[in-house]
């Protein structure tokens, strides 16, 4: 009798709750400040940590701008959504050298013990700078994930409005406190008044509101209800765009393209760069600006601005006093994970000395080096075995020299 053979197709394995997930330990409910990052005292009137290529150039005058920013989803993506479509082998483990538990730029695998890498002699060589990065990373993690962590008692210093005060201010229906200017007056009379923009500190929380407080107790914490309403209001978003252009001018930067957010040096860049190097509290303001852009409909403006500062600090060397803030704060304010990865890659290739780079795990740095060396092969898509062997040897020699 003939045997009947049945071919059974294996069922696709469904994900289970046991699959590795990113391990996050509880974080103290104390809000970090970027002031410590700069290792110099920051005046009390300053807020706590809240604080390319040219395309078509629009008219610099605010009144001539007619474009309305494109619509943006009224919520930020979850980690799962961020990872969708990113199949690069950028996976790290919690035991990897220079792993930062608050940095979700790279996919993380849990190790078998669930403990962080012990501070051995190799790790201690990076402790000073790495600890500063990790301290800042707590704050930036909280921002990127819509503030799931407690903010500490300082959060409650902010006034809680019931009439959407930040939105009504941006619609021109109320004045700022305590300065008493409307959004229209700010755009008309403050533009180019660099002395006032530098010396007055209470305006920043009104112009770039956040879901966290600054030092202006008369400003209001941005609420989720306001964020949803703001994102649906083209007038409010248009006015925020003009506030951004005004502050870019203060920093010697010009917004070249309203759609993409491309920026470059303005004609007054030398004078204004000197001001940034002299007055480092502006690093706090720029961090706040980047956060506000990401929250209120301009997340596509974040990466071009950060790339500009990476170029000016790491490549051109024109903003040495901003360099540490760019690497610890600005870069990790970028909400788009793919763009954040590319910015880290750019920073790695332009940082000197490269062996001191601590803003991504060593495993990721090895991947960058392999990619760079493969790109120099005769046929990067199909490198020869000899070329692959040479890449591997060079990569091992470099990292063994650090151990």
Coordinates of C-alpha atoms in Angstrom, one line a residue, residues 31 147 150-160 211-213 221-223:
X31 CA 15.3 66.7 37.6
X147 CA 7.7 62.4 30.9
X150 CA 8.5 61.8 38.3
X151 CA 9.8 65.3 37.9
X152 CA 10.4 66.0 41.6
X153 CA 8.9 68.8 43.7
X154 CA 10.3 71.4 41.3
X155 CA 7.6 70.4 38.8
X156 CA 4.9 71.8 41.1
X157 CA 6.5 75.3 41.1
X158 CA 4.9 75.9 37.7
X159 CA 1.5 77.5 37.6
X160 CA -1.3 75.3 36.5
X211 CA 5.9 70.1 30.2
X212 CA 8.5 71.1 32.8
X213 CA 9.2 74.3 34.6
X221 CA 3.7 74.4 32.5
X222 CA 2.5 73.1 29.1
X223 CA -0.3 70.6 29.5

